[in-house]
mmCIF file of C-alpha atoms in Angstrom:
data_model
loop_
_atom_site.group_PDB
_atom_site.id
_atom_site.type_symbol
_atom_site.label_atom_id
_atom_site.label_comp_id
_atom_site.label_asym_id
_atom_site.label_seq_id
_atom_site.Cartn_x
_atom_site.Cartn_y
_atom_site.Cartn_z
ATOM 1 C CA UNK A 1 -7.073 -43.517 17.499
ATOM 2 C CA UNK A 2 -10.313 -43.047 14.817
ATOM 3 C CA UNK A 3 -9.266 -43.866 10.901
ATOM 4 C CA UNK A 4 -11.458 -44.123 8.561
ATOM 5 C CA UNK A 5 -11.253 -46.700 5.283
ATOM 6 C CA UNK A 6 -9.087 -44.497 3.510
ATOM 7 C CA UNK A 7 -6.226 -44.573 6.141
ATOM 8 C CA UNK A 8 -7.190 -41.330 7.396
ATOM 9 C CA UNK A 9 -7.990 -39.945 10.508
ATOM 10 C CA UNK A 10 -11.427 -38.285 11.630
ATOM 11 C CA UNK A 11 -12.810 -35.282 9.485
ATOM 12 C CA UNK A 12 -13.344 -32.444 11.302
ATOM 13 C CA UNK A 13 -16.979 -31.181 12.883
ATOM 14 C CA UNK A 14 -19.013 -28.758 11.079
ATOM 15 C CA UNK A 15 -18.460 -26.905 14.189
ATOM 16 C CA UNK A 16 -14.756 -27.095 13.822
ATOM 17 C CA UNK A 17 -15.100 -26.048 10.477
ATOM 18 C CA UNK A 18 -17.361 -22.795 11.652
ATOM 19 C CA UNK A 19 -15.209 -21.831 14.517
ATOM 20 C CA UNK A 20 -11.478 -22.304 12.184
ATOM 21 C CA UNK A 21 -13.517 -19.880 9.696
ATOM 22 C CA UNK A 22 -14.324 -17.465 12.477
ATOM 23 C CA UNK A 23 -10.790 -17.049 14.368
ATOM 24 C CA UNK A 24 -9.427 -16.479 10.752
ATOM 25 C CA UNK A 25 -12.264 -14.117 9.524
ATOM 26 C CA UNK A 26 -12.924 -16.326 6.265
ATOM 27 C CA UNK A 27 -9.424 -15.104 5.238
ATOM 28 C CA UNK A 28 -6.333 -17.512 3.878
ATOM 29 C CA UNK A 29 -3.544 -17.998 6.933
ATOM 30 C CA UNK A 30 -1.004 -17.512 4.177
ATOM 31 C CA UNK A 31 -1.872 -14.994 2.066
ATOM 32 C CA UNK A 32 -4.826 -13.091 3.698
ATOM 33 C CA UNK A 33 -7.194 -13.159 0.755
ATOM 34 C CA UNK A 34 -10.488 -13.118 1.816
ATOM 35 C CA UNK A 35 -11.858 -16.705 0.545
ATOM 36 C CA UNK A 36 -15.633 -15.931 0.073
ATOM 37 C CA UNK A 37 -15.728 -13.777 -2.486
ATOM 38 C CA UNK A 38 -14.264 -13.652 -6.049
ATOM 39 C CA UNK A 39 -11.410 -10.741 -6.033
ATOM 40 C CA UNK A 40 -12.574 -9.417 -9.677
ATOM 41 C CA UNK A 41 -16.015 -10.067 -10.273
ATOM 42 C CA UNK A 42 -17.366 -9.579 -6.406
ATOM 43 C CA UNK A 43 -19.612 -12.795 -6.685
ATOM 44 C CA UNK A 44 -19.903 -15.246 -4.091
ATOM 45 C CA UNK A 45 -17.010 -17.818 -4.617
ATOM 46 C CA UNK A 46 -15.919 -20.451 -1.740
ATOM 47 C CA UNK A 47 -12.506 -20.784 -2.045
ATOM 48 C CA UNK A 48 -11.303 -21.908 0.916
ATOM 49 C CA UNK A 49 -9.648 -24.762 2.112
ATOM 50 C CA UNK A 50 -9.168 -26.306 5.501
ATOM 51 C CA UNK A 51 -5.649 -27.676 4.994
ATOM 52 C CA UNK A 52 -4.038 -30.028 8.185
ATOM 53 C CA UNK A 53 -0.818 -29.502 9.623
ATOM 54 C CA UNK A 54 -0.009 -32.557 10.501
ATOM 55 C CA UNK A 55 -2.039 -34.419 7.233
ATOM 56 C CA UNK A 56 -4.720 -36.548 8.381
ATOM 57 C CA UNK A 57 -2.974 -39.635 7.237
ATOM 58 C CA UNK A 58 0.962 -40.868 8.142
ATOM 59 C CA UNK A 59 1.810 -40.853 4.709
ATOM 60 C CA UNK A 60 0.775 -37.611 3.947
ATOM 61 C CA UNK A 61 2.631 -34.251 3.999
ATOM 62 C CA UNK A 62 4.122 -33.946 7.428
ATOM 63 C CA UNK A 63 2.256 -37.076 8.640
ATOM 64 C CA UNK A 64 2.915 -39.026 11.478
ATOM 65 C CA UNK A 65 2.682 -42.215 12.709
ATOM 66 C CA UNK A 66 2.385 -41.325 16.629
ATOM 67 C CA UNK A 67 0.591 -38.464 15.793
ATOM 68 C CA UNK A 68 -1.901 -38.090 12.592
ATOM 69 C CA UNK A 69 -4.691 -39.835 13.346
ATOM 70 C CA UNK A 70 -5.065 -37.890 16.779
ATOM 71 C CA UNK A 71 -4.900 -34.579 15.305
ATOM 72 C CA UNK A 72 -6.546 -35.024 12.143
ATOM 73 C CA UNK A 73 -9.913 -33.490 13.702
ATOM 74 C CA UNK A 74 -8.770 -30.918 15.821
ATOM 75 C CA UNK A 75 -8.534 -27.368 15.518
ATOM 76 C CA UNK A 76 -5.380 -26.933 16.286
ATOM 77 C CA UNK A 77 -3.779 -28.600 13.481
ATOM 78 C CA UNK A 78 -6.231 -27.087 10.963
ATOM 79 C CA UNK A 79 -5.192 -24.053 8.822
ATOM 80 C CA UNK A 80 -7.754 -22.142 6.350
ATOM 81 C CA UNK A 81 -5.990 -21.543 3.082
ATOM 82 C CA UNK A 82 -6.527 -20.562 -0.371
ATOM 83 C CA UNK A 83 -6.357 -23.696 -2.913
ATOM 84 C CA UNK A 84 -3.179 -21.949 -4.230
ATOM 85 C CA UNK A 85 -1.710 -22.514 -0.592
ATOM 86 C CA UNK A 86 -2.765 -25.566 0.408
ATOM 87 C CA UNK A 87 -1.132 -27.088 -2.825
ATOM 88 C CA UNK A 88 1.666 -25.178 -1.964
ATOM 89 C CA UNK A 89 2.675 -25.880 1.564
ATOM 90 C CA UNK A 90 1.606 -30.157 0.475
ATOM 91 C CA UNK A 91 3.932 -29.681 -2.572
ATOM 92 C CA UNK A 92 6.716 -32.610 -1.910
ATOM 93 C CA UNK A 93 9.302 -30.449 -2.804
ATOM 94 C CA UNK A 94 8.772 -27.658 -0.315
ATOM 95 C CA UNK A 95 7.852 -29.841 2.760
ATOM 96 C CA UNK A 96 11.088 -29.331 4.049
ATOM 97 C CA UNK A 97 10.109 -25.247 4.285
ATOM 98 C CA UNK A 98 6.694 -25.224 5.185
ATOM 99 C CA UNK A 99 7.157 -27.463 8.041
ATOM 100 C CA UNK A 100 5.466 -28.507 11.237
ATOM 101 C CA UNK A 101 6.757 -25.833 13.166
ATOM 102 C CA UNK A 102 6.883 -23.666 10.455
ATOM 103 C CA UNK A 103 2.714 -24.037 9.764
ATOM 104 C CA UNK A 104 1.899 -23.976 13.860
ATOM 105 C CA UNK A 105 3.778 -20.416 14.327
ATOM 106 C CA UNK A 106 1.860 -18.702 11.048
ATOM 107 C CA UNK A 107 -1.345 -20.042 12.339
ATOM 108 C CA UNK A 108 -1.008 -19.193 15.827
ATOM 109 C CA UNK A 109 0.668 -15.481 14.347
ATOM 110 C CA UNK A 110 -2.047 -14.979 11.742
ATOM 111 C CA UNK A 111 -5.004 -15.594 14.695
ATOM 112 C CA UNK A 112 -3.426 -13.933 17.289
ATOM 113 C CA UNK A 113 -3.578 -10.555 15.016
ATOM 114 C CA UNK A 114 -7.121 -11.142 14.301
ATOM 115 C CA UNK A 115 -7.837 -11.879 17.514
ATOM 116 C CA UNK A 116 -6.676 -7.912 18.521
ATOM 117 C CA UNK A 117 -7.310 -6.544 15.493
ATOM 118 C CA UNK A 118 -11.348 -8.000 16.556
ATOM 119 C CA UNK A 119 -11.030 -6.056 20.067
ATOM 120 C CA UNK A 120 -10.750 -2.449 18.273
ATOM 121 C CA UNK A 121 -13.996 -2.414 16.602
ATOM 122 C CA UNK A 122 -15.320 -0.115 18.960
ATOM 123 C CA UNK A 123 -11.792 2.265 18.721
ATOM 124 C CA UNK A 124 -10.856 5.207 16.935
ATOM 125 C CA UNK A 125 -9.609 4.789 13.473
ATOM 126 C CA UNK A 126 -6.368 5.844 12.052
ATOM 127 C CA UNK A 127 -4.961 5.259 8.803
ATOM 128 C CA UNK A 128 -1.530 3.719 8.378
ATOM 129 C CA UNK A 129 1.177 6.372 6.767
ATOM 130 C CA UNK A 130 4.578 4.719 5.907
ATOM 131 C CA UNK A 131 7.466 7.203 4.424
ATOM 132 C CA UNK A 132 9.631 5.037 3.317
ATOM 133 C CA UNK A 133 13.264 5.492 0.752
ATOM 134 C CA UNK A 134 16.735 4.253 0.909
ATOM 135 C CA UNK A 135 18.579 5.447 3.335
ATOM 136 C CA UNK A 136 22.005 7.906 1.801
ATOM 137 C CA UNK A 137 20.124 6.393 -1.295
ATOM 138 C CA UNK A 138 22.052 3.220 -0.635
ATOM 139 C CA UNK A 139 20.525 0.909 2.245
ATOM 140 C CA UNK A 140 17.094 -0.477 1.700
ATOM 141 C CA UNK A 141 15.019 -0.622 5.175
ATOM 142 C CA UNK A 142 12.676 -3.234 5.214
ATOM 143 C CA UNK A 143 9.413 -2.965 7.011
ATOM 144 C CA UNK A 144 6.848 -4.894 8.581
ATOM 145 C CA UNK A 145 3.483 -3.967 8.378
ATOM 146 C CA UNK A 146 2.272 -6.641 10.830
ATOM 147 C CA UNK A 147 4.489 -4.988 13.500
ATOM 148 C CA UNK A 148 3.042 -1.613 12.282
ATOM 149 C CA UNK A 149 -0.511 -2.499 13.110
ATOM 150 C CA UNK A 150 0.739 -4.671 16.186
ATOM 151 C CA UNK A 151 1.564 -1.329 17.432
ATOM 152 C CA UNK A 152 -1.437 0.942 17.365
ATOM 153 C CA UNK A 153 -3.676 -1.951 18.164
ATOM 154 C CA UNK A 154 -6.075 -2.004 21.843
ATOM 155 C CA UNK A 155 -5.319 2.116 21.472
ATOM 156 C CA UNK A 156 -6.756 2.462 17.331
ATOM 157 C CA UNK A 157 -7.632 0.519 14.394
ATOM 158 C CA UNK A 158 -6.399 0.671 11.118
ATOM 159 C CA UNK A 159 -8.629 1.921 8.501
ATOM 160 C CA UNK A 160 -7.605 -0.986 6.329
ATOM 161 C CA UNK A 161 -5.097 -3.406 6.483
ATOM 162 C CA UNK A 162 -2.389 -1.412 4.086
ATOM 163 C CA UNK A 163 -2.602 1.972 4.476
ATOM 164 C CA UNK A 164 -1.307 4.352 2.756
ATOM 165 C CA UNK A 165 2.606 3.857 1.079
ATOM 166 C CA UNK A 166 4.893 7.069 0.021
ATOM 167 C CA UNK A 167 7.498 5.116 -1.793
ATOM 168 C CA UNK A 168 10.303 7.677 -2.654
ATOM 169 C CA UNK A 169 13.006 7.407 -5.115
ATOM 170 C CA UNK A 170 15.517 8.877 -7.261
ATOM 171 C CA UNK A 171 18.321 8.191 -9.486
ATOM 172 C CA UNK A 172 20.043 11.699 -8.760
ATOM 173 C CA UNK A 173 23.290 11.684 -6.931
ATOM 174 C CA UNK A 174 22.146 11.849 -3.070
ATOM 175 C CA UNK A 175 24.692 14.557 -2.667
ATOM 176 C CA UNK A 176 22.991 16.895 -5.077
ATOM 177 C CA UNK A 177 20.238 19.517 -5.199
ATOM 178 C CA UNK A 178 18.974 17.592 -7.929
ATOM 179 C CA UNK A 179 18.145 14.631 -5.542
ATOM 180 C CA UNK A 180 16.601 16.832 -2.863
ATOM 181 C CA UNK A 181 14.222 18.353 -5.419
ATOM 182 C CA UNK A 182 13.260 16.073 -6.824
ATOM 183 C CA UNK A 183 12.439 13.571 -3.646
ATOM 184 C CA UNK A 184 10.468 16.675 -1.845
ATOM 185 C CA UNK A 185 8.565 17.551 -4.833
ATOM 186 C CA UNK A 186 7.667 13.554 -5.045
ATOM 187 C CA UNK A 187 6.761 13.694 -1.281
ATOM 188 C CA UNK A 188 4.797 16.890 -1.998
ATOM 189 C CA UNK A 189 2.675 15.263 -4.690
ATOM 190 C CA UNK A 190 1.863 12.496 -2.817
ATOM 191 C CA UNK A 191 0.684 14.004 -0.072
ATOM 192 C CA UNK A 192 -1.807 16.204 -2.196
ATOM 193 C CA UNK A 193 -2.907 12.847 -4.048
ATOM 194 C CA UNK A 194 -3.799 10.738 -0.835
ATOM 195 C CA UNK A 195 -3.421 12.580 2.584
ATOM 196 C CA UNK A 196 -5.074 15.567 1.724
ATOM 197 C CA UNK A 197 -7.765 13.936 -0.192
ATOM 198 C CA UNK A 198 -8.543 12.021 2.752
ATOM 199 C CA UNK A 199 -9.067 15.255 4.728
ATOM 200 C CA UNK A 200 -11.033 17.191 2.221
ATOM 201 C CA UNK A 201 -13.849 14.359 3.296
ATOM 202 C CA UNK A 202 -12.865 13.879 6.755
ATOM 203 C CA UNK A 203 -11.271 17.024 8.708
ATOM 204 C CA UNK A 204 -10.685 14.868 11.462
ATOM 205 C CA UNK A 205 -8.991 12.059 10.156
ATOM 206 C CA UNK A 206 -6.328 10.455 11.674
ATOM 207 C CA UNK A 207 -2.964 9.172 11.050
ATOM 208 C CA UNK A 208 -0.193 6.652 12.411
ATOM 209 C CA UNK A 209 3.206 7.826 10.663
ATOM 210 C CA UNK A 210 5.758 4.959 10.219
ATOM 211 C CA UNK A 211 8.828 6.544 8.901
ATOM 212 C CA UNK A 212 11.951 4.699 7.327
ATOM 213 C CA UNK A 213 13.705 7.475 5.351
ATOM 214 C CA UNK A 214 16.296 9.964 5.347
ATOM 215 C CA UNK A 215 15.957 12.342 8.029
ATOM 216 C CA UNK A 216 15.017 15.579 6.077
ATOM 217 C CA UNK A 217 12.525 13.830 4.297
ATOM 218 C CA UNK A 218 11.012 13.010 7.556
ATOM 219 C CA UNK A 219 10.806 16.584 8.434
ATOM 220 C CA UNK A 220 9.408 17.562 5.660
ATOM 221 C CA UNK A 221 6.730 15.170 6.041
ATOM 222 C CA UNK A 222 6.041 16.225 9.399
ATOM 223 C CA UNK A 223 5.600 19.847 7.962
ATOM 224 C CA UNK A 224 3.335 18.698 6.071
ATOM 225 C CA UNK A 225 0.914 17.401 8.643
ATOM 226 C CA UNK A 226 1.950 20.026 10.879
ATOM 227 C CA UNK A 227 -0.007 20.061 14.171
ATOM 228 C CA UNK A 228 -2.995 21.306 12.616
ATOM 229 C CA UNK A 229 -3.502 17.251 11.270
ATOM 230 C CA UNK A 230 -4.655 14.307 13.604
ATOM 231 C CA UNK A 231 -1.661 12.067 13.551
ATOM 232 C CA UNK A 232 0.881 10.516 15.578
ATOM 233 C CA UNK A 233 4.270 9.657 15.023
ATOM 234 C CA UNK A 234 5.751 6.114 15.682
ATOM 235 C CA UNK A 235 9.160 5.580 16.789
ATOM 236 C CA UNK A 236 11.250 2.212 15.698
ATOM 237 C CA UNK A 237 13.239 0.091 17.407
ATOM 238 C CA UNK A 238 15.997 -2.625 16.968
ATOM 239 C CA UNK A 239 16.368 -5.267 19.587
ATOM 240 C CA UNK A 240 14.347 -6.028 19.791
ATOM 241 C CA UNK A 241 12.203 -5.033 16.297
ATOM 242 C CA UNK A 242 9.524 -2.980 17.379
ATOM 243 C CA UNK A 243 7.391 0.091 16.739
ATOM 244 C CA UNK A 244 5.944 0.257 20.271
ATOM 245 C CA UNK A 245 7.651 2.775 22.909
ATOM 246 C CA UNK A 246 10.086 0.808 24.834
ATOM 247 C CA UNK A 247 8.255 2.353 28.497
ATOM 248 C CA UNK A 248 5.503 5.031 29.370
ATOM 249 C CA UNK A 249 7.819 7.091 31.793
ATOM 250 C CA UNK A 250 10.116 10.270 30.858
ATOM 251 C CA UNK A 251 13.701 8.892 30.281
ATOM 252 C CA UNK A 252 15.447 11.580 29.480
ATOM 253 C CA UNK A 253 16.810 15.166 29.666
ATOM 254 C CA UNK A 254 17.419 18.024 26.674
ATOM 255 C CA UNK A 255 19.681 20.631 27.321
ATOM 256 C CA UNK A 256 20.287 23.940 25.112
ATOM 257 C CA UNK A 257 23.014 25.646 24.962
ATOM 258 C CA UNK A 258 24.121 28.587 22.286
ATOM 259 C CA UNK A 259 27.683 29.990 21.690
ATOM 260 C CA UNK A 260 28.569 32.740 19.427
ATOM 261 C CA UNK A 261 31.232 33.011 17.052
ATOM 262 C CA UNK A 262 30.921 36.081 15.541
ATOM 263 C CA UNK A 263 29.300 39.384 15.133
ATOM 264 C CA UNK A 264 26.471 38.948 12.695
ATOM 265 C CA UNK A 265 23.061 36.951 12.914
ATOM 266 C CA UNK A 266 23.787 33.870 10.342
ATOM 267 C CA UNK A 267 22.066 31.206 13.171
ATOM 268 C CA UNK A 268 22.334 27.401 13.338
ATOM 269 C CA UNK A 269 20.952 24.962 15.123
ATOM 270 C CA UNK A 270 22.667 21.585 15.951
ATOM 271 C CA UNK A 271 20.521 18.926 17.520
ATOM 272 C CA UNK A 272 22.589 16.271 18.678
ATOM 273 C CA UNK A 273 19.977 13.468 20.202
ATOM 274 C CA UNK A 274 20.956 10.051 18.664
ATOM 275 C CA UNK A 275 24.563 11.395 18.517
ATOM 276 C CA UNK A 276 27.124 14.479 19.231
ATOM 277 C CA UNK A 277 27.610 16.792 16.677
ATOM 278 C CA UNK A 278 30.207 19.453 17.229
ATOM 279 C CA UNK A 279 30.466 22.750 16.519
ATOM 280 C CA UNK A 280 33.417 22.751 13.856
ATOM 281 C CA UNK A 281 31.884 20.054 11.774
ATOM 282 C CA UNK A 282 29.387 22.885 11.142
ATOM 283 C CA UNK A 283 31.589 25.782 10.578
ATOM 284 C CA UNK A 284 33.263 23.111 8.135
ATOM 285 C CA UNK A 285 30.151 23.508 5.577
ATOM 286 C CA UNK A 286 28.085 26.779 7.328
ATOM 287 C CA UNK A 287 29.975 30.125 8.520
ATOM 288 C CA UNK A 288 27.327 30.540 11.539
ATOM 289 C CA UNK A 289 27.924 33.216 13.281
ATOM 290 C CA UNK A 290 25.387 31.890 16.421
ATOM 291 C CA UNK A 291 24.977 28.254 17.345
ATOM 292 C CA UNK A 292 22.638 26.606 18.957
ATOM 293 C CA UNK A 293 22.654 23.293 20.398
ATOM 294 C CA UNK A 294 20.010 21.075 22.043
ATOM 295 C CA UNK A 295 21.570 17.981 23.486
ATOM 296 C CA UNK A 296 19.658 14.656 25.295
ATOM 297 C CA UNK A 297 21.224 13.526 28.634
ATOM 298 C CA UNK A 298 21.780 10.198 27.190
ATOM 299 C CA UNK A 299 22.971 10.404 23.946
ATOM 300 C CA UNK A 300 21.899 6.666 21.452
ATOM 301 C CA UNK A 301 19.926 5.370 18.825
ATOM 302 C CA UNK A 302 17.359 4.866 21.886
ATOM 303 C CA UNK A 303 17.318 8.048 23.386
ATOM 304 C CA UNK A 304 13.701 8.330 22.796
ATOM 305 C CA UNK A 305 12.269 5.939 24.445
ATOM 306 C CA UNK A 306 8.685 7.278 25.181
ATOM 307 C CA UNK A 307 5.899 9.893 24.659
ATOM 308 C CA UNK A 308 7.030 11.587 27.235
ATOM 309 C CA UNK A 309 10.658 11.977 26.240
ATOM 310 C CA UNK A 310 9.638 12.981 22.452
ATOM 311 C CA UNK A 311 7.143 15.429 24.454
ATOM 312 C CA UNK A 312 10.125 16.736 26.536
ATOM 313 C CA UNK A 313 12.051 17.362 23.350
ATOM 314 C CA UNK A 314 9.316 18.962 21.653
ATOM 315 C CA UNK A 315 9.220 21.485 24.446
ATOM 316 C CA UNK A 316 12.921 22.167 24.407
ATOM 317 C CA UNK A 317 12.980 22.787 20.797
ATOM 318 C CA UNK A 318 10.278 25.040 20.911
ATOM 319 C CA UNK A 319 11.884 27.170 23.219
ATOM 320 C CA UNK A 320 14.808 27.647 20.715
ATOM 321 C CA UNK A 321 12.827 28.320 17.833
ATOM 322 C CA UNK A 322 10.896 30.829 20.143
ATOM 323 C CA UNK A 323 14.137 32.047 21.576
ATOM 324 C CA UNK A 324 15.537 33.067 17.781
ATOM 325 C CA UNK A 325 12.251 34.529 16.895
ATOM 326 C CA UNK A 326 12.220 37.028 19.245
ATOM 327 C CA UNK A 327 16.116 37.879 19.624
ATOM 328 C CA UNK A 328 16.711 37.687 16.002
ATOM 329 C CA UNK A 329 13.511 38.767 14.359
ATOM 330 C CA UNK A 330 14.889 39.951 11.243
ATOM 331 C CA UNK A 331 16.663 36.657 9.927
ATOM 332 C CA UNK A 332 14.712 34.792 7.056
ATOM 333 C CA UNK A 333 16.921 31.399 7.288
ATOM 334 C CA UNK A 334 18.376 28.311 9.861
ATOM 335 C CA UNK A 335 20.854 26.014 9.417
ATOM 336 C CA UNK A 336 19.505 22.387 11.110
ATOM 337 C CA UNK A 337 21.875 20.106 11.646
ATOM 338 C CA UNK A 338 19.947 17.087 12.965
ATOM 339 C CA UNK A 339 21.548 13.784 14.705
ATOM 340 C CA UNK A 340 18.433 12.560 15.669
ATOM 341 C CA UNK A 341 15.635 9.699 15.722
ATOM 342 C CA UNK A 342 12.869 9.165 13.198
ATOM 343 C CA UNK A 343 10.188 10.392 15.937
ATOM 344 C CA UNK A 344 12.668 13.360 16.655
ATOM 345 C CA UNK A 345 12.541 14.749 13.082
ATOM 346 C CA UNK A 346 9.646 14.450 12.298
ATOM 347 C CA UNK A 347 8.619 16.085 15.559
ATOM 348 C CA UNK A 348 10.710 19.024 14.365
ATOM 349 C CA UNK A 349 9.111 19.141 10.696
ATOM 350 C CA UNK A 350 5.563 19.119 12.632
ATOM 351 C CA UNK A 351 6.242 21.978 15.144
ATOM 352 C CA UNK A 352 7.801 24.142 12.243
ATOM 353 C CA UNK A 353 5.350 27.071 12.069
ATOM 354 C CA UNK A 354 5.495 28.736 8.683
ATOM 355 C CA UNK A 355 5.212 32.772 8.874
ATOM 356 C CA UNK A 356 6.426 32.582 12.686
ATOM 357 C CA UNK A 357 10.246 31.171 12.334
ATOM 358 C CA UNK A 358 12.509 31.803 9.111
ATOM 359 C CA UNK A 359 12.967 28.884 6.399
ATOM 360 C CA UNK A 360 14.598 25.571 8.001
ATOM 361 C CA UNK A 361 17.297 24.258 5.648
ATOM 362 C CA UNK A 362 18.521 21.030 7.137
ATOM 363 C CA UNK A 363 22.142 19.502 6.767
ATOM 364 C CA UNK A 364 22.309 15.516 6.436
ATOM 365 C CA UNK A 365 25.519 13.711 7.060
ATOM 366 C CA UNK A 366 26.991 12.078 3.967
ATOM 367 C CA UNK A 367 30.675 12.090 4.729
ATOM 368 C CA UNK A 368 30.428 15.682 6.145
ATOM 369 C CA UNK A 369 27.427 17.739 6.028
ATOM 370 C CA UNK A 370 25.728 18.331 3.156
ATOM 371 C CA UNK A 371 23.039 20.810 2.184
ATOM 372 C CA UNK A 372 19.327 18.804 1.367
ATOM 373 C CA UNK A 373 15.766 21.006 1.413
ATOM 374 C CA UNK A 374 14.365 23.653 3.022
ATOM 375 C CA UNK A 375 10.769 24.194 5.213
ATOM 376 C CA UNK A 376 9.429 27.465 4.023
ATOM 377 C CA UNK A 377 6.238 26.385 1.663
#
């Protein structure tokens, strides 16, 4: 095998290095930092390091008597890194962490993502919007921006690599009206600062929405965006973890029923898509005279597998809203009890028409249903 006097393998050629820079976009394959411009002064500055996965020398980090010389100049064994992360992966203390397999997987995933992104340059542009808040104010929900970007590639291209994040938090008790008032106000303020400002400059701007938050807050975001803002809602699936729709065809049906419990015009709507909700659980907290119910034929967390499923739900939902509007023209409030996937929650808020429908007061499951926030303004 070819080696030089320093017991290292052959250096990569200029063409190999140029190709490595091209397939990485000139970014560190560890932290994604752009390596040819200083981050603070924006002056030209080459911080790029060509790093070996299997060391060029058998005695180097991850070195091998069998393959070090053979792989020394091969692009499959090279990563583009910033100086900081070149030092990190080669630090003897961390060699058990940054193994050959780990770095090969990182290299492949970064290069695949960049290639997919490059294929989208002529596609319409969208801004990623992440709504993030603790569930029940306890369970932290983590998310992967890479998964979100992957779900829109080949249809649209992200306007930037980071998007807009609504990271909501609150110290009040989840069941208190202080909590919901604060979170609603926080969301509205952030929407005005970030989304409304973009729309002022470009009314046709498109947004791809990725919510991981309590259902009432997702409904509120859908309501703020409405059907006048160009947007696409994305559904998260757990197994495997992905934001890609599971299929393209319609897989579920939605049934609308109603039950009169007493004379009067206090109305409730049960939306049972992820799980069933009994009427008794509603009447325990809300003295309803008439209960409408939208049920999925196939209940479950994956009840909405496709955009066509979501569209079919939307039609059933609008039919209930329109029937209530026509049959009960004088009521000013409807209580909503949802057990729904996040895409359905957003759709319910998005399709709510202020001034046409009564205000919607949303209840959420928290050791029994609790009153949360109202869609009204």
